Coordinates of C-alpha atoms in Angstrom, one line a residue:
X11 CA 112.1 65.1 108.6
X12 CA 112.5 67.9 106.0
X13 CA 109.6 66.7 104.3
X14 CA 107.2 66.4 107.0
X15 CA 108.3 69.9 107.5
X16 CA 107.3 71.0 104.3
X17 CA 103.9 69.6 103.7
X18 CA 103.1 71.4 107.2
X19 CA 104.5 74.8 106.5
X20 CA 101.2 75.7 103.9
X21 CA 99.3 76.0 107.5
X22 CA 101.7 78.6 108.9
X23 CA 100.7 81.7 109.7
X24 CA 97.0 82.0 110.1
X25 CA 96.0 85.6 112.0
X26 CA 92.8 87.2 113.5
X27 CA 90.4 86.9 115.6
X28 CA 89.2 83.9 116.6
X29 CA 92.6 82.7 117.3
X30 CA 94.1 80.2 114.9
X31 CA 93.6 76.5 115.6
X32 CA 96.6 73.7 114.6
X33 CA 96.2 72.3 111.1
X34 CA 94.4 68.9 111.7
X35 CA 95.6 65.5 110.6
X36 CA 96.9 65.4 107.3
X37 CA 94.1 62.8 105.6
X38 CA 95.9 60.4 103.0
X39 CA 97.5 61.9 100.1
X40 CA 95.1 60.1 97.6
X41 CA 92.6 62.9 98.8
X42 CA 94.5 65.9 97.1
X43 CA 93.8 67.2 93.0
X44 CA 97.2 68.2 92.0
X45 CA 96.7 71.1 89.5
X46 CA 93.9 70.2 87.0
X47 CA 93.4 70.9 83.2
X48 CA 91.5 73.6 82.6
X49 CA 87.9 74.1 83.2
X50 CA 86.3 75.3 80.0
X51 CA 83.1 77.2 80.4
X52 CA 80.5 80.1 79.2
X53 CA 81.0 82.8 79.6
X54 CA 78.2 84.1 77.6
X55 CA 76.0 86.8 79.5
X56 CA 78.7 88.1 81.7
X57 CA 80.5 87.5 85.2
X58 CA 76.9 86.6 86.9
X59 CA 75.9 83.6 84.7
X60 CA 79.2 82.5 84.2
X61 CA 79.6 82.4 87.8
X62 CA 76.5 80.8 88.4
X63 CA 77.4 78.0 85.9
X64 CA 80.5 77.9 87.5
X65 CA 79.4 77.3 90.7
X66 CA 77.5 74.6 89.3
X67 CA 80.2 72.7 88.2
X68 CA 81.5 72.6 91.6
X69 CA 78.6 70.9 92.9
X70 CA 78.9 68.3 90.9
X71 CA 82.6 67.5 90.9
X72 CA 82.9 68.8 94.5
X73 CA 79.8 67.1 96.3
X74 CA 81.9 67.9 99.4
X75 CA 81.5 71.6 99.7
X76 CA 78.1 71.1 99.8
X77 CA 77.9 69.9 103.5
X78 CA 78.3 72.7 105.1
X79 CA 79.2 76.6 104.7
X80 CA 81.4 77.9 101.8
X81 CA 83.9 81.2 102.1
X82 CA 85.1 82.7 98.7
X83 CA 87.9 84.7 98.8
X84 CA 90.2 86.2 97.1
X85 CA 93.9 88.3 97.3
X86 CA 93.9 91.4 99.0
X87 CA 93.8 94.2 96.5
X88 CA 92.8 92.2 93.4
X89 CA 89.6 92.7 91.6
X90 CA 86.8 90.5 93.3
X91 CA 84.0 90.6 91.1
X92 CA 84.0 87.0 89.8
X93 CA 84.3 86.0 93.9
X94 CA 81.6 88.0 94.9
X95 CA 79.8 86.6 91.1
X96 CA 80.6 83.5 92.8
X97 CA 79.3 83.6 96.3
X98 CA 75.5 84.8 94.5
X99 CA 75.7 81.8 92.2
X100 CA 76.2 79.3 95.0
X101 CA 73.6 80.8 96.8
X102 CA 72.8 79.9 100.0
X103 CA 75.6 79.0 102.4
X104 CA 77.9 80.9 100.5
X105 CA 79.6 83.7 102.5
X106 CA 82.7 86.4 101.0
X107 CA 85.5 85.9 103.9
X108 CA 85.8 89.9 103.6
X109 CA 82.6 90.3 104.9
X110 CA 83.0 88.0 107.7
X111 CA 86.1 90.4 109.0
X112 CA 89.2 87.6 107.4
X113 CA 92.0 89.0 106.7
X114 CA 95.3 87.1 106.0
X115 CA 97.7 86.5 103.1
X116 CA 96.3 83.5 101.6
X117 CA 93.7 80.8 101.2
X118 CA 95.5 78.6 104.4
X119 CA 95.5 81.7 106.8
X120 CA 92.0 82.4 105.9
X121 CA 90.6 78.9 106.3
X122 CA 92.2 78.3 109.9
X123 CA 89.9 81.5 111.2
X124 CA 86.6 79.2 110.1
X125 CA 84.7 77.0 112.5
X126 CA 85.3 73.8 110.5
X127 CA 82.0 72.5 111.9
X128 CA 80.2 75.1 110.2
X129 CA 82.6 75.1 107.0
X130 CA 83.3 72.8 104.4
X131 CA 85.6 74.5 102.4
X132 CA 86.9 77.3 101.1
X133 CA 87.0 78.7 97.6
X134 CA 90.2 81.1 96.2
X135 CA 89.8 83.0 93.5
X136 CA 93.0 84.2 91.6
X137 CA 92.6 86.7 88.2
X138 CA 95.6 85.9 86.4
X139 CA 96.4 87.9 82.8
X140 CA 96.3 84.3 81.0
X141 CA 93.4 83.1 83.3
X142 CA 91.2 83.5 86.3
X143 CA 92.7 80.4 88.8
X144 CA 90.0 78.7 91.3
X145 CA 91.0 76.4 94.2
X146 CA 89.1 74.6 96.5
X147 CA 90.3 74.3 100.2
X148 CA 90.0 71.5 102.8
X149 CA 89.4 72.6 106.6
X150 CA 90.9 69.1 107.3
X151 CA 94.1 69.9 105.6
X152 CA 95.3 73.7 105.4
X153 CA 98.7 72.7 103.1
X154 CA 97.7 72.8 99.7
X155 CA 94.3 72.8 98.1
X156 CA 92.3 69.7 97.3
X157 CA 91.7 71.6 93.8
X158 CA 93.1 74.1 91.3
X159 CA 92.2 74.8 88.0
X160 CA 92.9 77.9 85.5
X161 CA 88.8 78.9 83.9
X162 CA 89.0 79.4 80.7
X163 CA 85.6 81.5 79.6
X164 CA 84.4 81.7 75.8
X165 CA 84.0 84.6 75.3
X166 CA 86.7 85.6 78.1
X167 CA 84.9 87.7 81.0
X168 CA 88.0 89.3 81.9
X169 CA 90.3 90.5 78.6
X170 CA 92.9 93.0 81.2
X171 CA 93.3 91.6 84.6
X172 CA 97.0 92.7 85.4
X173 CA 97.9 95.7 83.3
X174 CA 102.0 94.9 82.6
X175 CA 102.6 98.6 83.5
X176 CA 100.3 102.1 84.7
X177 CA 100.8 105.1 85.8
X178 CA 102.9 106.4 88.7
X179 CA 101.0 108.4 90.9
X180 CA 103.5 108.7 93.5
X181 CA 103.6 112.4 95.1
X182 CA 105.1 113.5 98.7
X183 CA 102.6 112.7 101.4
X184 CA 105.0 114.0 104.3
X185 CA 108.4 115.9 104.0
X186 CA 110.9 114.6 106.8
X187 CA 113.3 117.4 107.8
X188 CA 115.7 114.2 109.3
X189 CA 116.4 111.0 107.4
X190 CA 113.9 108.3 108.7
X191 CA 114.9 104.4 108.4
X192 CA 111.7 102.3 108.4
X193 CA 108.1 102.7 107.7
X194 CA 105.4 100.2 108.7
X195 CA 101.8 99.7 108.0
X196 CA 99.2 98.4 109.8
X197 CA 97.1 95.9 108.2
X198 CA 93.7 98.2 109.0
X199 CA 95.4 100.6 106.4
X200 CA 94.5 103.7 108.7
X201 CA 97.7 103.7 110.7
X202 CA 101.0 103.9 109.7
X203 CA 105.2 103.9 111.8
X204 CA 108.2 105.5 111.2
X205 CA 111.4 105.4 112.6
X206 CA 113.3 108.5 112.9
X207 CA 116.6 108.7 113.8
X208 CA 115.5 108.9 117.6
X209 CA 112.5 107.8 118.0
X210 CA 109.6 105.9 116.8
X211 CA 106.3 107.5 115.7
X212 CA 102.6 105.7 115.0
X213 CA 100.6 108.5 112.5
X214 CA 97.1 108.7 111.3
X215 CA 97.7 107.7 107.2
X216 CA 94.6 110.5 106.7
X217 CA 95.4 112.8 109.0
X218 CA 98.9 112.5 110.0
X219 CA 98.3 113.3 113.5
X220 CA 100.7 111.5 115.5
X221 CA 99.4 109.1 117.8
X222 CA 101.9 107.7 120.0
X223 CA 105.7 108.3 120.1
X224 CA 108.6 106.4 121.8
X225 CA 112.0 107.2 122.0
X226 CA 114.7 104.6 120.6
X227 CA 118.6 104.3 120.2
X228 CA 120.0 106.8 118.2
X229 CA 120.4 105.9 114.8
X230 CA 121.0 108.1 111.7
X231 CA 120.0 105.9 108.8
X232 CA 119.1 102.6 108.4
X233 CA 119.1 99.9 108.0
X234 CA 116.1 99.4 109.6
X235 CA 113.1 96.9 109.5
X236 CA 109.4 97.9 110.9
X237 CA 107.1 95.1 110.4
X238 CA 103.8 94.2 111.6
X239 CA 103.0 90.5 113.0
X240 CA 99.9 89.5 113.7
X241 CA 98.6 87.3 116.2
X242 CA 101.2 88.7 118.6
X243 CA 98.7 89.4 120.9
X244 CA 95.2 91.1 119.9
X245 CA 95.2 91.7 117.1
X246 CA 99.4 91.8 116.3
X247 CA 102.4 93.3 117.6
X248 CA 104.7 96.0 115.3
X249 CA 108.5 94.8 115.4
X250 CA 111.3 97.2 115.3
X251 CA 114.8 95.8 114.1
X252 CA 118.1 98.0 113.9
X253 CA 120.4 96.0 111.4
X254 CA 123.0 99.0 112.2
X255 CA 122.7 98.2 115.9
X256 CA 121.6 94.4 115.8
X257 CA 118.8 94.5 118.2
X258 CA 115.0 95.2 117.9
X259 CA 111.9 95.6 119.9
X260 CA 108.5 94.8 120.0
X261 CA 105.5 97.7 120.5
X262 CA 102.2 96.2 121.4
X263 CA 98.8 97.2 122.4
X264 CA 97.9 97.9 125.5
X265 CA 94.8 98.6 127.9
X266 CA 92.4 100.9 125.4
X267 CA 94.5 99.5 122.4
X268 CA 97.7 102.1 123.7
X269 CA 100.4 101.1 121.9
X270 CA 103.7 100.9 124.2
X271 CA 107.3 99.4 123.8
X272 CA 107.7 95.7 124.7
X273 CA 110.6 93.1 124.8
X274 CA 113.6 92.8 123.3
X275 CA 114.0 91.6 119.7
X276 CA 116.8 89.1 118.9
X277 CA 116.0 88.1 115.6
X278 CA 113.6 88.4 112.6
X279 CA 110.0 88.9 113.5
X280 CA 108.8 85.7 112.2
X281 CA 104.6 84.8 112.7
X282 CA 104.3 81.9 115.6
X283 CA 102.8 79.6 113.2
X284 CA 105.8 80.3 111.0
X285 CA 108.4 79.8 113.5
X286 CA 107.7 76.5 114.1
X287 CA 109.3 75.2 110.4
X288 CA 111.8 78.2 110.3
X289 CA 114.4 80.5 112.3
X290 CA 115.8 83.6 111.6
X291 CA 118.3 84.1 113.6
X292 CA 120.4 87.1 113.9
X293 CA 124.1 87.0 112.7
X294 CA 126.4 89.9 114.0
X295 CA 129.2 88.5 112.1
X296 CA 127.7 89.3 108.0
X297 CA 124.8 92.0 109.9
X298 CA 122.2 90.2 108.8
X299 CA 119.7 87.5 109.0
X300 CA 120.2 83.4 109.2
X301 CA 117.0 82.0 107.5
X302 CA 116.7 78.1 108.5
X303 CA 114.3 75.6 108.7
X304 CA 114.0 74.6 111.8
X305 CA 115.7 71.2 112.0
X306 CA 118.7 73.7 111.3
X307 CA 119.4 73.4 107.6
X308 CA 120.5 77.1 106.1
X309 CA 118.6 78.5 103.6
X310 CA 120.5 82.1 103.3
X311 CA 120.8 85.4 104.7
X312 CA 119.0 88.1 104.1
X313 CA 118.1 91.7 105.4
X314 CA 114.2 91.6 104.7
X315 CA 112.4 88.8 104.1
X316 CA 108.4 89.6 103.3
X317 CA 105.5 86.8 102.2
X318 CA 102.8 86.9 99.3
X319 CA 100.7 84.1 97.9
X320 CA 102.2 82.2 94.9
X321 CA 99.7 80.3 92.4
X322 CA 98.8 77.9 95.4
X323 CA 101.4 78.4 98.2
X324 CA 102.8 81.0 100.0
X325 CA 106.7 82.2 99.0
X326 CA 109.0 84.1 101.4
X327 CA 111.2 86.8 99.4
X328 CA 114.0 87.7 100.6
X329 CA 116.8 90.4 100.0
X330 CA 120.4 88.8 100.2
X331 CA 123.3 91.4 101.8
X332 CA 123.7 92.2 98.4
X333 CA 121.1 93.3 97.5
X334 CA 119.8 90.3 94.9
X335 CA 116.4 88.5 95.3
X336 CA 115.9 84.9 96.4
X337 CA 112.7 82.9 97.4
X338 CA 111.8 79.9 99.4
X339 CA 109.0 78.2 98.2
X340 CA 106.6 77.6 101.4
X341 CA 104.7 74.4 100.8
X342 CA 108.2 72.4 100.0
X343 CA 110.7 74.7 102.2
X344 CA 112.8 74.7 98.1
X345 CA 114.4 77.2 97.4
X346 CA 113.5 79.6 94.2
X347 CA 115.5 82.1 91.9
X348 CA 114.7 85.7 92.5
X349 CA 112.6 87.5 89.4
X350 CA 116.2 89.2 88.3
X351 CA 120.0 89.5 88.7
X352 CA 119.4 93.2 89.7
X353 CA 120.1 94.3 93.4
X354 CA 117.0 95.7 95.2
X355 CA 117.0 98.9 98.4
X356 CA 114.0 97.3 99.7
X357 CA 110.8 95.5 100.1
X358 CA 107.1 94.7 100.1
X359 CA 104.1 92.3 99.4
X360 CA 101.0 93.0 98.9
X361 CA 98.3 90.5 98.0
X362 CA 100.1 88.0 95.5
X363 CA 102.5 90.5 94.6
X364 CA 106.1 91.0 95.3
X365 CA 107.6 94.7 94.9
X366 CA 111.1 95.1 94.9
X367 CA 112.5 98.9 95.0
X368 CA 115.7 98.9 92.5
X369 CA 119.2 100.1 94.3
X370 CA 120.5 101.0 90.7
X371 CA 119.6 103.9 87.7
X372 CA 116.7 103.9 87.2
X373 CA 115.3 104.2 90.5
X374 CA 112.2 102.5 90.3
X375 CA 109.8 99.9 92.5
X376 CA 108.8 97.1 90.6
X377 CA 106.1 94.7 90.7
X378 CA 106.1 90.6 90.1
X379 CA 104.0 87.5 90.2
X380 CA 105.3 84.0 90.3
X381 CA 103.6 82.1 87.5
X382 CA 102.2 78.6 88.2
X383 CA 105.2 77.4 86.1
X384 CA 107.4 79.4 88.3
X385 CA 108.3 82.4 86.1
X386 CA 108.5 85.7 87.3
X387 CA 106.3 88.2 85.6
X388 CA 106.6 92.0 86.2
X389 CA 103.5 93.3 86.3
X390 CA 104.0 97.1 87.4
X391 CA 107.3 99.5 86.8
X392 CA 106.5 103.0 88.8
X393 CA 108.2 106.1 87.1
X394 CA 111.8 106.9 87.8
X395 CA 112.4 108.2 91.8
X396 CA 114.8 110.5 92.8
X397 CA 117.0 108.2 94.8
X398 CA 116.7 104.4 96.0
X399 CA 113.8 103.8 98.6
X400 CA 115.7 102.6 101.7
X401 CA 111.6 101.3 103.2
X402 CA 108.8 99.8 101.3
X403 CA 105.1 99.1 102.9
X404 CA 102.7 98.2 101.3
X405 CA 98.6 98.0 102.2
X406 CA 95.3 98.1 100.8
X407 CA 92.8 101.1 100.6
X408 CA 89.4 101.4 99.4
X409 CA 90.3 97.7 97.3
X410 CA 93.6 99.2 95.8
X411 CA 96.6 98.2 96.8
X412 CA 98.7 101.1 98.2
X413 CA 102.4 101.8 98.5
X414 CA 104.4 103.9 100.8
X415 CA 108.2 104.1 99.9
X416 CA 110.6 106.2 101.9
X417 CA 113.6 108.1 100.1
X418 CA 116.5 110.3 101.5
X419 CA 116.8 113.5 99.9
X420 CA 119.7 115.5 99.2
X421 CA 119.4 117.9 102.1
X422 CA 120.1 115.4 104.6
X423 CA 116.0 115.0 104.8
X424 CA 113.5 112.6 103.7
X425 CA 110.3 111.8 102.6
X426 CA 107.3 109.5 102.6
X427 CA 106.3 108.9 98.4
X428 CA 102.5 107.8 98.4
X429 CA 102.2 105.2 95.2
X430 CA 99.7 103.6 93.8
X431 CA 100.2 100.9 91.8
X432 CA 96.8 99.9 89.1
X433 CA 97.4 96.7 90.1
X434 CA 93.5 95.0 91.2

């Protein structure tokens, strides 16, 4: 039963608009490429010929994408100029999901918002420091991807992908004369929550004009969770969670897209799609989190749990109680090592990237990848903070991938840090 579980999970938690359709029949396992050997290719001339040869090459050993429509796409935040390279090799028929409105955490979410009558596949395309990744989707099959193979250019077209460390731009973006618990983004990157110790406020991330404001039970401190789940209505639904008080609610839109508080909350805001292969129970007895897969097999508990795209598959992070780092892998429902014995305050995913806020000296917010052999890999330290961020969210603007952390300050106030990692 587990396993059938597993190979389904890869289709979980497709979002947007046109709803998500079920993943269709699994066709036989003979079908699927697991990971190929390298694709060695020219790179002469730049990312435009290269891609063009490139997309080539995928005729011919992929006659099947050919039938119909193609998508390219590619993590949020990362550097898409070999995609969009791509879809002006292939030519006609060949579409970039971002400009057909997509949005979603990974190649699987992505596909199930195609008409697979018009569609024959998707393309994912991952710039990794030791290569650029391609894979090749199915819209019969939404678990794993039919192929996936590192391209290695001569000369190399892309020499920097991931820098291992940059810069720390964070600066204040809003001074909080009361300690707040939670921040939240929404995924249009224009809007962002808070909760406060009373109440909960939706801002304008450019203007911070408050746009809606609710009251809530009184709460100095966290911990507290605000996460946004889409497909909970149109287009999503942000969840509140009180781990001090063990009880959440939803806020959904409205008539005129009013935002306004909602049902109860009883348990960890999991996606539909990705409640059907695991719970999340609430547990009043350790004040946190029971993650299980749904025939009831425990995984672990946790406070936060986020989601990022691994090399083909999606991994849920997860901060224990204590503060240290575990991982479920989502295509086998395994679990995974955390990237390091270190307890974490907090955290956030962003694209294929993991970011963990340290709860020790030095107060920082790191960054990690899971390899393809699946090693961790930090990729981006921030400077030193002045205390441990008790929220992390995370969003893209403008093609960069943007953090907001929220740290307590000294005077019994707070405040909202604006990073931004140089992570493409």
């Amino acid at each position: 039963m587990r396993a059938l579980t597993a190979l389904l999970l890869a289709s979980a938690l497709a979002c947007g608009v046109p709803p998500a359709r079920a993943p269709a029949t699994a066709p036989p396992a003979a079908s699927f490429a697991a990971a190929s050997a390298a694709w060695s290719l020219d790179g002469r001339g730049g990312v435009e010929p290269a891609a063009a040869r490139l997309a080539e090459r995928l005729r011919a050993e992929r006659p099947e994408l050919s039938r119909g429509k193609v998508a390219v796409a590619w993590p949020a935040g990362s550097d898409g100029a070999l995609g969009r390279a791509l879809v002006r090799g292939w030519g006609a028929g060949a579409v970039a999901a971002a400009d057909l409105g997509l949005k979603g955490a990974g190649p699987a979410d992505l596909l199930a918002q195609l008409d697979p009558a018009t569609f024959s596949g998707l393309l994912w395309v991952v710039l990794r420091v030791e290569a650029p990744v391609l894979e090749a989707w199915s819209p019969q099959d939404l678990r794993r991807p039919t192929l996936s193979v590192p391209l290695r250019f001569e000369p190399p077209l892309f020499r920097s992908v991931v820098p291992a460390a940059g810069k720390n731009t964070a600066r204040p973006w809003l001074q909080l004369s009361r300690p707040a618990a939670a921040v939240g983004w929404e995924p249009d990157g224009r809007t962002l929550w808070l909760r406060t110790p009373d109440r909960v406020v939706r801002l304008d991330a450019a203007t911070r004009a408050e746009l809606g404001s609710w009251p809530v039970p009184a709460l100095e401190g966290g911990p507290s969770l605000l996460r946004w789940v889409p497909g909970r209505g149109v287009p999503g639904a942000m969840a509140l969670f009180d781990l001090r008080l063990g009880e959440g609610r939803w806020f959904a839109p409205g008539p005129g897209g009013r935002f306004a508080p909602g049902e109860r909350l009883a348990s960890f805001p999991l996606e539909a799609h990705t409640s059907r292969f695991l719970a999340a129970p609430w547990n009043p007895t350790v004040s946190a989190f029971d993650l299980s897969t749904t025939p009831g097999e425990p995984l672990g508990p946790f406070t936060d749990l986020v989601r990022f795209q691994g090399p083909s598959f999606s991994v849920f992070a997860a901060l224990a109680p204590d503060g240290r780092l575990w991982a479920v892998r989502g295509d086998l429902l395994a679990l995974l090592p955390g990237p390091g014995p270190e307890p974490c305050s907090a955290l956030a995913s962003g694209g294929g990237t993991l970011y963990a806020a340290r709860a020790g000296a030095p107060f920082v917010v790191l960054g990690f990848r899971l390899n393809a052999d699946l090693s961790w890999e930090e990729v981006w330290r921030s400077e030193s903070l002045a205390a441990p961020p008790v929220s992390l969210a995370a969003g893209e603007r403008d093609g960069r991938t943007v953090l907001f952390a929220l740290i307590p300050e000294q005077d019994g106030g707070g405040a909202l840090y604006l990073l931004e990692p140089p992570i493409r």
